[in-house]
XYZ file of N, CA and C in Angstrom:
366
model
N 0.829 -1.191 0.000
C 0.000 0.000 0.000
C 0.872 1.253 0.000
N 0.382 2.250 -0.721
C 1.059 3.550 -0.785
C 0.036 4.624 -0.464
N 0.444 5.596 0.299
C -0.404 6.744 0.572
C 0.292 7.991 0.021
N -0.503 8.874 -0.570
C 0.038 10.142 -1.073
C -0.827 11.284 -0.572
N -0.169 12.353 -0.157
C -0.870 13.511 0.396
C -0.329 14.763 -0.266
N -1.253 15.542 -0.854
C -0.860 16.776 -1.527
C -0.933 17.962 -0.572
N -0.165 18.985 -0.898
C -0.255 20.255 -0.183
C 0.250 21.358 -1.106
N -0.084 22.602 -0.756
C 0.474 23.737 -1.472
C -0.484 24.484 -2.380
N -1.714 24.036 -2.479
C -2.661 24.756 -3.311
C -3.053 26.085 -2.684
N -3.797 26.874 -3.454
C -4.257 28.145 -2.945
C -4.722 29.062 -4.056
N -4.876 30.316 -3.685
C -5.338 31.350 -4.625
C -4.152 32.214 -5.042
N -4.020 32.421 -6.327
C -2.917 33.230 -6.838
C -3.411 34.035 -8.030
N -2.820 35.175 -8.256
C -3.185 35.978 -9.408
C -2.496 35.442 -10.663
N -3.090 35.719 -11.789
C -2.498 35.316 -13.065
C -1.081 35.862 -13.165
N -0.189 35.022 -13.646
C 1.214 35.394 -13.741
C 2.032 34.994 -12.537
N 1.344 34.594 -11.478
C 2.029 34.214 -10.255
C 2.511 32.776 -10.265
N 3.033 32.353 -9.109
C 3.613 31.013 -8.985
C 3.089 30.309 -7.738
N 3.075 29.000 -7.812
C 2.764 28.139 -6.678
C 3.621 26.896 -6.782
N 3.905 26.284 -5.642
C 4.579 24.992 -5.649
C 3.735 23.988 -4.881
N 3.381 22.928 -5.559
C 2.648 21.839 -4.939
C 3.627 20.761 -4.481
N 3.276 20.120 -3.383
C 4.079 19.016 -2.872
C 3.201 17.788 -2.727
N 3.814 16.634 -2.922
C 3.113 15.369 -2.738
C 4.041 14.437 -1.981
N 3.660 14.098 -0.767
C 4.463 13.214 0.065
C 3.905 11.800 0.000
N 4.773 10.858 -0.315
C 4.374 9.459 -0.392
C 4.862 8.717 0.844
N 4.079 7.749 1.275
C 4.467 6.913 2.410
C 3.976 5.495 2.162
N 4.437 4.570 2.982
C 4.082 3.173 2.798
C 5.154 2.462 2.003
N 4.742 1.616 1.074
C 5.690 0.843 0.270
C 6.244 1.685 -0.883
N 6.957 2.730 -0.546
C 7.424 3.687 -1.554
C 8.469 3.094 -2.495
N 9.132 2.029 -2.071
C 10.178 1.451 -2.910
C 9.581 0.774 -4.145
N 8.265 0.562 -4.174
C 7.595 -0.011 -5.342
C 7.138 1.046 -6.348
N 7.287 2.314 -5.981
C 6.805 3.377 -6.860
C 7.751 3.558 -8.039
N 7.212 3.529 -9.254
C 8.039 3.761 -10.440
C 7.750 5.099 -11.088
N 6.536 5.586 -10.928
C 6.157 6.853 -11.552
C 5.292 7.633 -10.582
N 5.547 8.936 -10.532
C 4.643 9.821 -9.807
C 4.218 10.925 -10.754
N 3.004 11.374 -10.562
C 2.455 12.316 -11.529
C 1.485 13.275 -10.852
N 1.254 14.352 -11.537
C 0.219 15.309 -11.153
C -0.839 15.322 -12.244
N -2.079 15.214 -11.817
C -3.229 15.357 -12.688
C -4.034 16.552 -12.198
N -4.914 17.039 -13.033
C -5.822 18.091 -12.598
C -7.195 17.884 -13.217
N -8.169 18.412 -12.509
C -9.538 18.346 -12.997
C -10.219 19.670 -12.739
N -10.580 20.335 -13.818
C -11.303 21.596 -13.725
C -12.804 21.307 -13.709
N -13.604 22.233 -13.202
C -15.052 22.013 -13.155
C -15.615 21.692 -14.537
N -16.369 20.619 -14.607
C -17.005 20.239 -15.863
C -16.099 19.580 -16.872
N -14.858 19.312 -16.485
C -13.908 18.712 -17.409
C -13.372 17.398 -16.867
N -12.790 16.613 -17.765
C -12.199 15.351 -17.351
C -10.834 15.585 -16.698
N -10.447 14.641 -15.859
C -9.130 14.709 -15.255
C -8.082 14.525 -16.355
N -7.032 15.333 -16.289
C -5.980 15.242 -17.300
C -4.607 15.205 -16.643
N -3.685 14.548 -17.338
C -2.310 14.470 -16.866
C -1.626 15.812 -17.081
N -0.997 16.317 -16.042
C -0.274 17.579 -16.124
C 1.227 17.328 -16.301
N 1.782 16.488 -15.445
C 3.217 16.213 -15.494
C 3.472 14.868 -14.836
N 4.528 14.199 -15.300
C 4.838 12.873 -14.797
C 6.347 12.733 -14.703
N 6.791 12.034 -13.675
C 8.213 11.779 -13.527
C 8.407 10.299 -13.254
N 9.272 9.692 -14.037
C 9.554 8.263 -13.919
C 11.021 8.089 -13.578
N 11.258 7.275 -12.573
C 12.631 7.001 -12.156
C 13.052 5.643 -12.678
N 14.215 5.631 -13.357
C 14.797 4.388 -13.856
C 16.268 4.406 -13.487
N 16.610 3.569 -12.507
C 17.975 3.615 -12.007
C 18.221 4.946 -11.330
N 19.245 5.639 -11.771
C 19.564 6.941 -11.197
C 19.003 8.098 -12.023
N 18.311 7.787 -13.084
C 17.805 8.830 -13.981
C 16.316 9.071 -13.759
N 15.921 10.335 -13.930
C 14.510 10.719 -13.888
C 14.094 11.199 -15.265
N 12.904 10.813 -15.673
C 12.364 11.228 -16.959
C 11.058 11.961 -16.713
N 10.956 13.160 -17.289
C 9.756 13.957 -17.092
C 9.013 14.123 -18.411
N 7.707 14.198 -18.321
C 6.929 14.628 -19.471
C 5.753 15.468 -18.987
N 5.266 16.314 -19.901
C 4.304 17.351 -19.543
C 3.177 17.456 -20.569
N 2.041 17.912 -20.062
C 0.957 18.298 -20.961
C 1.450 19.510 -21.760
N 1.058 19.570 -23.026
C 1.532 20.661 -23.889
C 1.227 22.034 -23.308
N 0.101 22.165 -22.630
C -0.319 23.485 -22.153
C 0.536 24.015 -21.009
N 1.343 23.147 -20.384
C 2.147 23.607 -19.245
C 3.643 23.577 -19.538
N 4.026 23.092 -20.696
C 5.444 23.026 -21.036
C 6.066 24.420 -20.986
N 7.217 24.498 -20.338
C 7.892 25.783 -20.203
C 7.423 26.605 -19.016
N 6.328 26.187 -18.387
C 5.815 26.932 -17.232
C 5.866 26.102 -15.948
N 5.613 24.806 -16.065
C 5.583 23.918 -14.901
C 6.813 23.013 -14.917
N 7.285 22.685 -13.726
C 8.399 21.754 -13.600
C 8.087 20.736 -12.517
N 8.215 19.468 -12.850
C 8.033 18.406 -11.870
C 9.405 17.913 -11.435
N 9.541 17.688 -10.137
C 10.804 17.184 -9.613
C 10.518 16.213 -8.475
N 11.535 15.455 -8.122
C 11.337 14.403 -7.130
C 12.525 14.392 -6.180
N 12.225 14.345 -4.900
C 13.235 14.203 -3.860
C 13.075 12.801 -3.282
N 13.921 11.881 -3.717
C 13.769 10.487 -3.288
C 14.029 10.314 -1.799
N 14.914 11.138 -1.261
C 15.224 11.018 0.171
C 14.003 11.357 1.036
N 13.170 12.251 0.519
C 11.972 12.668 1.259
C 10.710 11.995 0.726
N 10.859 11.162 -0.295
C 9.699 10.522 -0.929
C 8.645 11.557 -1.298
N 9.104 12.638 -1.865
C 8.223 13.759 -2.182
C 8.423 14.197 -3.623
N 7.323 14.524 -4.267
C 7.340 15.071 -5.613
C 6.787 16.485 -5.556
N 7.385 17.356 -6.336
C 6.977 18.750 -6.362
C 6.493 19.131 -7.763
N 5.599 20.088 -7.795
C 5.197 20.683 -9.060
C 5.339 22.190 -8.909
N 6.365 22.731 -9.524
C 6.567 24.171 -9.519
C 5.781 24.752 -10.686
N 4.876 25.641 -10.371
C 3.997 26.209 -11.394
C 4.258 27.711 -11.492
N 4.743 28.127 -12.632
C 5.032 29.540 -12.882
C 4.127 30.069 -13.988
N 4.060 31.379 -14.074
C 3.251 32.035 -15.115
C 1.848 31.442 -15.171
N 1.236 31.331 -14.022
C -0.078 30.698 -13.944
C -1.136 31.492 -14.691
N -2.067 30.755 -15.250
C -3.160 31.338 -16.037
C -4.491 30.941 -15.413
N -5.534 31.717 -15.645
C -6.853 31.335 -15.113
C -7.262 29.923 -15.539
N -6.872 29.497 -16.712
C -7.238 28.156 -17.181
C -6.489 27.042 -16.455
N -5.533 27.398 -15.606
C -4.868 26.396 -14.780
C -5.673 26.094 -13.520
N -6.736 26.835 -13.291
C -7.576 26.608 -12.127
C -8.179 25.208 -12.165
N -7.959 24.464 -11.096
C -8.425 23.078 -11.051
C -8.065 22.487 -9.694
N -8.613 21.317 -9.430
C -8.122 20.512 -8.315
C -6.974 19.661 -8.855
N -5.851 19.731 -8.198
C -4.663 19.002 -8.618
C -4.502 17.759 -7.745
N -4.345 16.632 -8.404
C -4.233 15.352 -7.721
C -2.853 14.751 -7.944
N -2.309 14.194 -6.886
C -1.062 13.449 -6.990
C -1.386 11.978 -7.229
N -0.582 11.371 -8.076
C -0.754 9.955 -8.404
C 0.582 9.243 -8.271
N 0.535 8.058 -7.699
C 1.725 7.208 -7.618
C 1.399 5.870 -8.271
N 2.261 5.457 -9.180
C 2.110 4.147 -9.816
C 3.149 3.221 -9.220
N 2.679 2.163 -8.569
C 3.585 1.209 -7.941
C 3.400 -0.159 -8.587
N 4.500 -0.877 -8.695
C 4.451 -2.211 -9.279
C 4.957 -3.214 -8.257
N 4.111 -4.191 -7.961
C 4.447 -5.232 -7.000
C 4.158 -6.578 -7.628
N 5.148 -7.435 -7.696
C 5.020 -8.781 -8.287
C 4.278 -8.726 -9.613
N 4.659 -7.761 -10.457
C 4.103 -7.667 -11.792
C 2.751 -6.991 -11.886
N 2.186 -6.580 -10.779
C 0.879 -5.917 -10.785
C 1.059 -4.430 -10.554
N 0.462 -3.633 -11.427
C 0.550 -2.186 -11.301
C -0.658 -1.660 -10.538
N -0.374 -0.796 -9.571
C -1.445 -0.201 -8.769
C -1.295 1.311 -8.792
N -2.411 1.991 -8.961
C -2.437 3.446 -8.906
C -2.965 3.903 -7.562
N -2.297 4.886 -6.997
C -2.718 5.472 -5.726
C -2.913 6.971 -5.929
N -3.998 7.477 -5.341
C -4.367 8.871 -5.532
C -4.467 9.607 -4.211
N -4.091 10.878 -4.249
C -4.357 11.740 -3.121
C -5.754 12.317 -3.230
N -6.123 13.119 -2.236
C -7.466 13.697 -2.205
C -7.568 14.980 -3.010
N -6.416 15.522 -3.392
C -6.424 16.710 -4.228
C -6.207 17.994 -3.462
N -5.691 18.982 -4.172
C -5.517 20.316 -3.597
C -5.964 21.334 -4.643
N -6.726 22.315 -4.203
C -7.341 23.270 -5.119
C -6.378 24.404 -5.455
N -6.238 24.652 -6.734
C -5.476 25.795 -7.229
C -6.442 26.714 -7.960
N -6.501 27.957 -7.526
C -7.370 28.939 -8.155
C -6.524 30.103 -8.643
N -6.613 30.384 -9.930
C -5.853 31.478 -10.530
C -6.835 32.566 -10.952
N -6.712 33.724 -10.358
C -7.623 34.829 -10.665
C -7.040 35.681 -11.787
N -7.940 36.241 -12.576
C -7.489 37.068 -13.720
C -7.337 38.521 -13.322
């Protein structure tokens, strides 16, 4: 079992910045990928950024709409993933969810946090 807890959401003006944190606990050594998703009112949940660890290397990928503005990073010592969000836009307003993908004996399991609200005012 893996537990993930998000923090760092809030209200910010357009053009501002926020940093989200996601702390993982439990069987963290099974985690291969951590990601941030978001869901705006009336819209489907979408992948924002993902980081995959393979050996000593981290691989990141991003939704096109956040490339160049958001950065995902991972602190393995703290079992924490961060999402640095710069140049925020009103359309970034959403509940942001942390996701951890863990693989145990060949079975992949997804774990979700409860979400943190990000509101960007124009």
